[in-house]
Tab-separated table of C-alpha atoms in Angstrom:
chain	number	residue	atom	x	y	z
A	1	VAL	CA	0.000	0.000	0.000
A	2	ARG	CA	1.387	3.370	-0.958
A	3	VAL	CA	1.790	5.812	1.919
A	4	ALA	CA	0.492	9.291	1.136
A	5	ALA	CA	2.548	12.385	1.807
A	6	THR	CA	1.156	14.398	4.717
A	7	GLN	CA	2.749	17.790	4.160
A	8	SER	CA	4.268	19.908	1.428
A	9	CYS	CA	8.035	19.938	0.920
A	10	ASP	CA	9.290	23.358	-0.170
A	11	ALA	CA	12.502	24.064	-2.057
A	12	ALA	CA	14.707	23.871	1.042
A	13	CYS	CA	13.022	20.677	2.240
A	14	THR	CA	13.319	19.114	-1.225
A	15	ARG	CA	17.009	19.924	-1.566
A	16	ALA	CA	17.808	18.581	1.909
A	17	LEU	CA	15.823	15.382	1.367
A	18	ILE	CA	17.265	14.631	-2.087
A	19	ASP	CA	20.824	15.571	-1.117
A	20	SER	CA	20.747	13.304	1.932
A	21	LEU	CA	19.435	10.401	-0.167
A	22	LEU	CA	22.052	10.812	-2.900
A	23	ALA	CA	24.825	11.232	-0.330
A	24	ALA	CA	23.772	7.975	1.320
A	25	MET	CA	23.780	6.221	-2.053
A	26	ILE	CA	27.254	7.556	-2.866
A	27	ALA	CA	28.448	6.369	0.569
A	28	HIS	CA	26.763	2.977	-0.072
A	29	ASP	CA	25.193	3.355	3.371
A	30	PRO	CA	21.359	3.418	3.610
A	31	ALA	CA	21.606	4.250	7.319
A	32	ARG	CA	22.664	7.793	6.365
A	33	ALA	CA	19.342	8.504	4.583
A	34	PRO	CA	16.076	9.451	6.341
A	35	LEU	CA	14.263	6.290	5.269
A	36	ALA	CA	10.947	5.016	6.590
A	37	PRO	CA	11.098	1.396	7.831
A	38	ASP	CA	8.983	0.112	4.913
A	39	VAL	CA	10.404	2.329	2.154
A	40	ARG	CA	9.748	1.043	-1.361
A	41	TYR	CA	12.409	1.427	-4.076
A	42	THR	CA	12.326	0.881	-7.833
A	43	GLU	CA	15.092	1.493	-10.341
A	44	ASN	CA	14.251	1.389	-14.045
A	45	ALA	CA	10.928	-0.270	-13.170
A	46	GLN	CA	12.552	-3.047	-11.132
A	47	PRO	CA	11.655	-3.392	-7.423
A	48	LEU	CA	14.945	-3.521	-5.532
A	49	ALA	CA	15.990	-3.920	-1.948
A	50	ILE	CA	17.457	-0.893	-0.220
A	51	GLY	CA	21.191	-1.328	-0.655
A	52	ASP	CA	20.990	-2.646	-4.224
A	53	GLY	CA	21.086	-0.799	-7.564
A	54	LEU	CA	22.329	2.769	-7.220
A	55	TRP	CA	23.153	2.088	-3.564
A	56	ARG	CA	25.999	-0.090	-4.901
A	57	THR	CA	26.995	1.741	-8.086
A	58	LEU	CA	26.579	5.504	-7.549
A	59	THR	CA	29.909	7.221	-6.968
A	60	GLY	CA	29.274	10.875	-7.728
A	61	ARG	CA	27.031	13.664	-8.947
A	62	GLY	CA	27.451	15.856	-11.998
A	63	SER	CA	26.960	19.553	-12.632
A	64	TYR	CA	23.428	19.271	-14.109
A	65	VAL	CA	21.131	19.810	-11.108
A	66	LEU	CA	17.404	20.529	-10.967
A	67	TYR	CA	15.149	20.088	-7.936
A	68	LEU	CA	11.349	20.173	-8.099
A	69	ALA	CA	9.729	21.160	-4.821
A	70	ALA	CA	6.536	19.395	-3.773
A	71	GLN	CA	3.195	21.195	-3.862
A	72	GLY	CA	0.611	20.285	-1.235
A	73	ALA	CA	0.593	16.499	-0.954
A	74	GLY	CA	2.812	16.132	-4.029
A	75	ASP	CA	6.254	14.571	-4.231
A	76	PRO	CA	9.718	16.171	-4.352
A	77	ALA	CA	11.895	15.247	-7.317
A	78	PHE	CA	15.369	15.587	-8.797
A	79	PHE	CA	16.581	15.606	-12.408
A	80	GLY	CA	20.328	15.628	-12.784
A	81	SER	CA	23.601	14.111	-13.902
A	82	ILE	CA	25.360	11.313	-12.029
A	83	VAL	CA	28.451	9.118	-12.269
A	84	GLU	CA	28.723	5.401	-11.542
A	85	THR	CA	32.468	4.743	-11.250
A	86	ASP	CA	33.491	5.961	-14.740
A	87	ILE	CA	30.061	5.808	-16.399
A	88	PRO	CA	28.189	9.124	-16.750
A	89	GLY	CA	24.415	9.138	-16.802
A	90	GLN	CA	21.269	11.104	-16.138
A	91	LEU	CA	18.881	10.421	-13.258
A	92	SER	CA	15.202	11.154	-12.746
A	93	LEU	CA	14.385	10.659	-9.065
A	94	ARG	CA	11.023	10.959	-7.300
A	95	VAL	CA	10.637	10.470	-3.582
A	96	ARG	CA	7.611	10.401	-1.349
A	97	GLN	CA	8.000	11.566	2.213
A	98	GLN	CA	5.928	11.496	5.348
A	99	ALA	CA	7.028	13.702	8.218
A	100	GLY	CA	10.528	13.909	6.781
A	101	ARG	CA	10.935	10.150	6.252
A	102	ILE	CA	11.203	8.760	2.713
A	103	THR	CA	8.503	6.169	2.009
A	104	GLU	CA	9.044	5.761	-1.770
A	105	ILE	CA	11.989	6.083	-4.145
A	106	GLU	CA	11.414	5.909	-7.907
A	107	ALA	CA	14.554	6.149	-10.048
A	108	LEU	CA	14.996	6.115	-13.806
A	109	VAL	CA	18.636	6.001	-14.894
A	110	VAL	CA	19.862	6.382	-18.472
A	111	ARG	CA	23.571	5.826	-18.969
A	112	GLN	CA	26.134	6.751	-21.610
A	113	GLU	CA	26.054	4.199	-24.430
A	114	ILE	CA	27.496	6.064	-27.424
A	115	PRO	CA	29.974	4.213	-29.668
A	116	MET	CA	33.270	6.087	-29.562
A	117	LEU	CA	36.746	5.313	-30.886
A	118	GLY	CA	35.719	1.823	-31.904
A	119	LYS	CA	34.331	0.743	-28.550
A	120	LEU	CA	31.128	1.200	-26.588
A	121	ILE	CA	31.397	3.568	-23.660
A	122	GLY	CA	29.244	2.735	-20.656
A	123	THR	CA	26.790	-0.097	-20.246
A	124	GLY	CA	25.916	-0.965	-23.838
A	125	THR	CA	25.748	-4.606	-24.846
A	126	LEU	CA	24.893	-6.567	-27.964
A	127	MET	CA	21.401	-6.962	-26.488
A	128	ALA	CA	20.785	-3.206	-26.184
A	129	PRO	CA	17.926	-2.175	-28.500
A	130	PRO	CA	18.611	0.636	-30.973
A	131	GLN	CA	17.207	4.127	-30.412
A	132	LEU	CA	16.849	7.284	-32.423
A	133	ALA	CA	19.045	8.974	-29.799
A	134	ASP	CA	21.418	7.295	-27.333
A	135	LEU	CA	22.271	9.327	-24.246
A	136	ASN	CA	24.937	11.960	-24.867
A	137	ALA	CA	26.235	12.771	-21.384
A	138	GLU	CA	28.288	15.676	-22.762
A	139	GLN	CA	25.007	17.542	-23.267
A	140	PHE	CA	24.099	17.219	-19.587
A	141	ARG	CA	26.803	19.425	-18.131
A	142	ARG	CA	24.149	21.967	-17.172
A	143	PRO	CA	20.413	22.521	-17.772
A	144	VAL	CA	19.552	24.251	-21.033
A	145	PRO	CA	18.734	27.960	-20.517
A	146	GLU	CA	15.039	27.400	-21.281
A	147	LEU	CA	14.663	25.227	-18.191
A	148	LEU	CA	16.224	27.915	-15.997
A	149	ALA	CA	14.132	30.816	-17.323
A	150	PRO	CA	12.671	32.593	-14.264
A	151	ILE	CA	8.907	32.748	-13.695
A	152	PRO	CA	7.816	36.045	-12.063
A	153	GLU	CA	5.573	35.352	-9.083
A	154	GLY	CA	2.596	37.082	-10.669
A	155	ALA	CA	2.965	35.092	-13.892
A	156	ARG	CA	3.102	31.604	-12.395
A	157	THR	CA	0.638	28.951	-13.479
A	158	ALA	CA	-1.220	27.183	-10.681
A	159	ALA	CA	-0.096	23.595	-10.077
A	160	PRO	CA	-3.249	21.849	-11.430
A	161	LYS	CA	-3.217	23.875	-14.660
A	162	LEU	CA	0.551	23.463	-15.007
A	163	ALA	CA	0.214	19.688	-14.752
A	164	GLU	CA	-2.634	19.707	-17.280
A	165	LEU	CA	-0.555	21.643	-19.809
A	166	ALA	CA	2.453	19.354	-19.403
A	167	ARG	CA	0.321	16.224	-19.646
A	168	SER	CA	-1.007	17.309	-23.037
A	169	PHE	CA	2.302	16.960	-24.913
A	170	ALA	CA	2.724	13.174	-25.037
A	171	PRO	CA	-0.921	12.345	-25.912
A	172	ALA	CA	-0.754	14.870	-28.759
A	173	LEU	CA	2.501	13.331	-29.980
A	174	TYR	CA	0.888	9.892	-29.951
A	175	GLY	CA	-2.224	10.787	-31.870
A	176	GLU	CA	-4.787	12.482	-29.622
A	177	ALA	CA	-6.409	15.540	-31.189
A	178	LEU	CA	-5.568	18.204	-28.617
A	179	ASP	CA	-5.254	21.976	-28.767
A	180	LEU	CA	-1.655	21.941	-27.595
A	181	PRO	CA	-0.313	25.263	-26.250
A	182	LEU	CA	3.196	25.396	-27.719
A	183	ALA	CA	5.561	28.336	-27.509
A	184	GLU	CA	6.601	29.779	-30.871
A	185	ARG	CA	10.195	28.659	-30.267
A	186	CYS	CA	9.403	25.337	-28.623
A	187	THR	CA	12.470	23.131	-28.175
A	188	ALA	CA	12.928	19.492	-27.192
A	189	ARG	CA	15.772	17.075	-26.523
A	190	GLU	CA	15.825	13.293	-26.224
A	191	ASN	CA	18.685	11.847	-24.182
A	192	GLY	CA	20.500	15.144	-24.648
A	193	VAL	CA	20.134	15.142	-28.445
A	194	ALA	CA	18.146	17.931	-30.145
A	195	ALA	CA	14.848	16.300	-31.105
A	196	VAL	CA	13.193	19.132	-33.062
A	197	ASP	CA	14.332	21.665	-35.666
A	198	THR	CA	17.745	20.101	-36.195
A	199	ALA	CA	18.817	19.937	-39.817
A	200	ARG	CA	21.927	17.978	-38.767
A	201	SER	CA	19.885	14.814	-38.229
A	202	VAL	CA	20.851	12.279	-40.898
A	203	PRO	CA	17.761	11.342	-42.944
A	204	LEU	CA	16.252	7.956	-42.223
A	205	PRO	CA	17.411	5.334	-44.753
A	206	GLY	CA	15.145	4.976	-47.756
A	207	THR	CA	13.241	8.249	-47.329
A	208	GLN	CA	12.527	10.421	-50.347
A	209	PRO	CA	12.217	13.322	-49.797
A	210	PRO	CA	14.811	13.038	-46.975
A	211	PHE	CA	13.026	12.681	-43.632
A	212	HIS	CA	13.871	12.437	-39.959
A	213	PRO	CA	11.437	13.357	-37.162
A	214	PHE	CA	14.132	15.399	-35.399
A	215	ARG	CA	14.205	17.772	-38.408
A	216	LEU	CA	10.639	18.913	-37.723
A	217	GLY	CA	9.526	21.666	-35.364
A	218	CYS	CA	7.329	20.819	-32.358
A	219	ARG	CA	4.046	21.519	-34.142
A	220	ARG	CA	5.006	19.818	-37.400
A	221	LEU	CA	6.352	16.829	-35.503
A	222	ILE	CA	2.987	16.291	-33.849
A	223	ASP	CA	1.073	16.922	-37.071
A	224	SER	CA	3.296	14.482	-38.991
A	225	GLY	CA	1.831	11.514	-37.113
A	226	PHE	CA	5.229	9.792	-37.070
A	227	TYR	CA	5.276	8.742	-33.418
A	228	ALA	CA	1.572	7.898	-33.422
A	229	GLY	CA	2.301	5.566	-36.338
A	230	VAL	CA	5.010	3.551	-34.585
A	231	GLY	CA	3.869	3.509	-30.968
A	232	LYS	CA	1.164	3.932	-28.356
A	233	LEU	CA	1.240	5.886	-25.110
A	234	ARG	CA	0.232	3.286	-22.532
A	235	GLU	CA	0.609	5.283	-19.322
A	236	GLN	CA	1.444	8.771	-18.104
A	237	ARG	CA	1.896	9.884	-14.503
A	238	VAL	CA	2.707	13.270	-13.004
A	239	LEU	CA	5.679	12.808	-10.691
A	240	ALA	CA	6.254	16.375	-9.522
A	241	VAL	CA	4.954	19.894	-10.175
A	242	ASP	CA	6.900	23.066	-9.303
A	243	PRO	CA	4.974	26.252	-10.239
A	244	ALA	CA	7.786	28.526	-9.019
A	245	GLN	CA	9.981	27.154	-11.816
A	246	GLY	CA	7.207	26.275	-14.278
A	247	LEU	CA	8.423	22.666	-14.274
A	248	VAL	CA	6.552	19.360	-14.397
A	249	LEU	CA	8.204	15.940	-14.252
A	250	LEU	CA	6.282	13.086	-15.878
A	251	ALA	CA	6.720	9.307	-16.160
A	252	LEU	CA	5.657	7.735	-19.474
A	253	THR	CA	5.398	4.180	-20.729
A	254	ILE	CA	5.245	3.788	-24.512
A	255	ASP	CA	4.725	0.551	-26.427
A	256	HIS	CA	6.055	-0.231	-29.909
A	257	PRO	CA	4.353	-3.394	-31.226
A	258	GLY	CA	6.913	-3.733	-34.016
A	259	ASN	CA	4.279	-4.800	-36.528
A	260	ILE	CA	4.618	-1.888	-38.953
A	261	GLN	CA	7.381	-1.641	-41.552
A	262	MET	CA	6.265	1.411	-43.554
A	263	LEU	CA	4.477	4.647	-42.637
A	264	GLN	CA	2.487	6.865	-44.979
A	265	LEU	CA	3.080	10.429	-43.779
A	266	GLU	CA	1.275	13.355	-45.352
A	267	GLN	CA	4.321	15.562	-45.952
A	268	ALA	CA	7.055	12.920	-46.203
A	269	GLY	CA	5.401	10.232	-48.271
A	270	LEU	CA	6.154	6.574	-47.651
A	271	VAL	CA	8.692	6.295	-44.808
A	272	PRO	CA	10.416	3.035	-43.774
A	273	VAL	CA	10.009	2.517	-40.019
A	274	PRO	CA	13.387	2.989	-38.288
A	275	GLU	CA	15.117	-0.060	-36.840
A	276	ALA	CA	14.370	1.216	-33.318
A	277	PHE	CA	10.658	0.489	-33.821
A	278	ARG	CA	10.720	-2.635	-36.011
A	279	LEU	CA	10.884	-5.088	-33.119
A	280	PRO	CA	8.510	-5.091	-30.134
A	281	ASN	CA	9.813	-2.976	-27.267
A	282	SER	CA	8.613	-0.462	-24.730
A	283	TYR	CA	10.111	2.843	-23.643
A	284	LEU	CA	10.256	4.115	-20.083
A	285	ARG	CA	10.527	7.867	-20.193
A	286	ALA	CA	11.097	10.651	-17.708
A	287	VAL	CA	9.877	13.874	-19.296
A	288	LEU	CA	10.637	17.301	-17.858
A	289	VAL	CA	8.369	20.016	-19.272
A	290	LYS	CA	8.953	23.761	-18.948
A	291	VAL	CA	5.857	25.956	-19.226
A	292	LEU	CA	6.407	29.672	-19.791
A	293	ASP	CA	3.589	32.201	-20.234
A	294	GLY	CA	1.058	29.376	-20.340
A	295	ARG	CA	2.800	27.552	-23.208
A	296	ILE	CA	5.158	24.597	-23.453
A	297	ARG	CA	8.612	26.064	-24.023
A	298	HIS	CA	10.971	23.090	-23.652
A	299	VAL	CA	10.668	19.323	-23.256
A	300	GLU	CA	13.611	17.341	-21.866
A	301	ILE	CA	13.208	13.587	-22.413
A	302	LEU	CA	15.088	10.655	-20.907
A	303	THR	CA	14.367	7.403	-22.746
A	304	ARG	CA	15.238	3.881	-21.677
A	305	PRO	CA	14.156	0.962	-23.917
A	306	VAL	CA	12.902	-2.129	-22.077
A	307	PHE	CA	11.175	-5.411	-22.868
A	308	TYR	CA	7.811	-5.028	-24.581
A	309	GLY	CA	4.967	-4.630	-22.110
A	310	LEU	CA	7.116	-4.037	-19.015
A	311	ASP	CA	5.257	-2.166	-16.274
A	312	ASP	CA	6.953	0.750	-14.513
A	313	GLY	CA	6.148	-0.710	-11.108
A	314	TRP	CA	3.927	2.078	-9.773
A	315	GLY	CA	0.668	2.118	-11.683
A	316	GLY	CA	-1.595	5.160	-11.575
């Protein structure tokens, strides 16, 4: 049974709680963290015992640091860079607390797996499924400026509305007809790689005219129907909402049945489905959304491929 939070956790509370948890993980000593006796811990959707997973492997933190303070009975969260021995990665971390004791820990870790100098850096194996964008840890030295843009107190969006706006992005991307409030210069990254408006993306093999979804702007990407054609949004949960920063952290589960080889797109014609979506798999995603002036300004996506149909371990 999940234990509900009983009080809000402001910015100072959030920082203290998260910092103490990460310090305990780095020290490989759970006794240093303010844990409830029956704390529940998952890492990349796997239920683990306290002392396993990051408790064994985490050795340091990076310079990319964002905290999301809890609103009301919400949960505090962290989105930032980490190091496991010599492997850089990016961590999405949600905790639930009751009277200062952590009752839940939900971690999604994506690690460096980019081929470099003839070898694979990080945790890649021959069994690792392909992606459109492997994590580029070099791009997580600091948050992009859009995420740090200040929100004047009088211009802040209330938490319920902020969550509603952020929740609209993924359903629109996966085929729901929504009136999505996008900023004129909306930006997005997936695993640190620019995922919209980037002409540097190499066209997908066999496309004529040349096509890659990362070449499209936010609005055109949604209208193209590309992602709706290859996958289905199975689940979306709001992990944390911070109106003072205009930030919402979401957890997504996306399924790719792998039963489609070609897509007919209105502006790109007949497009061969990329290798990443030709075999059944699911994506676990942590999605950080920045809302500015009532519109989605930036979307920062962490993607981890997993076995098809895997549950994230938390439900609704």
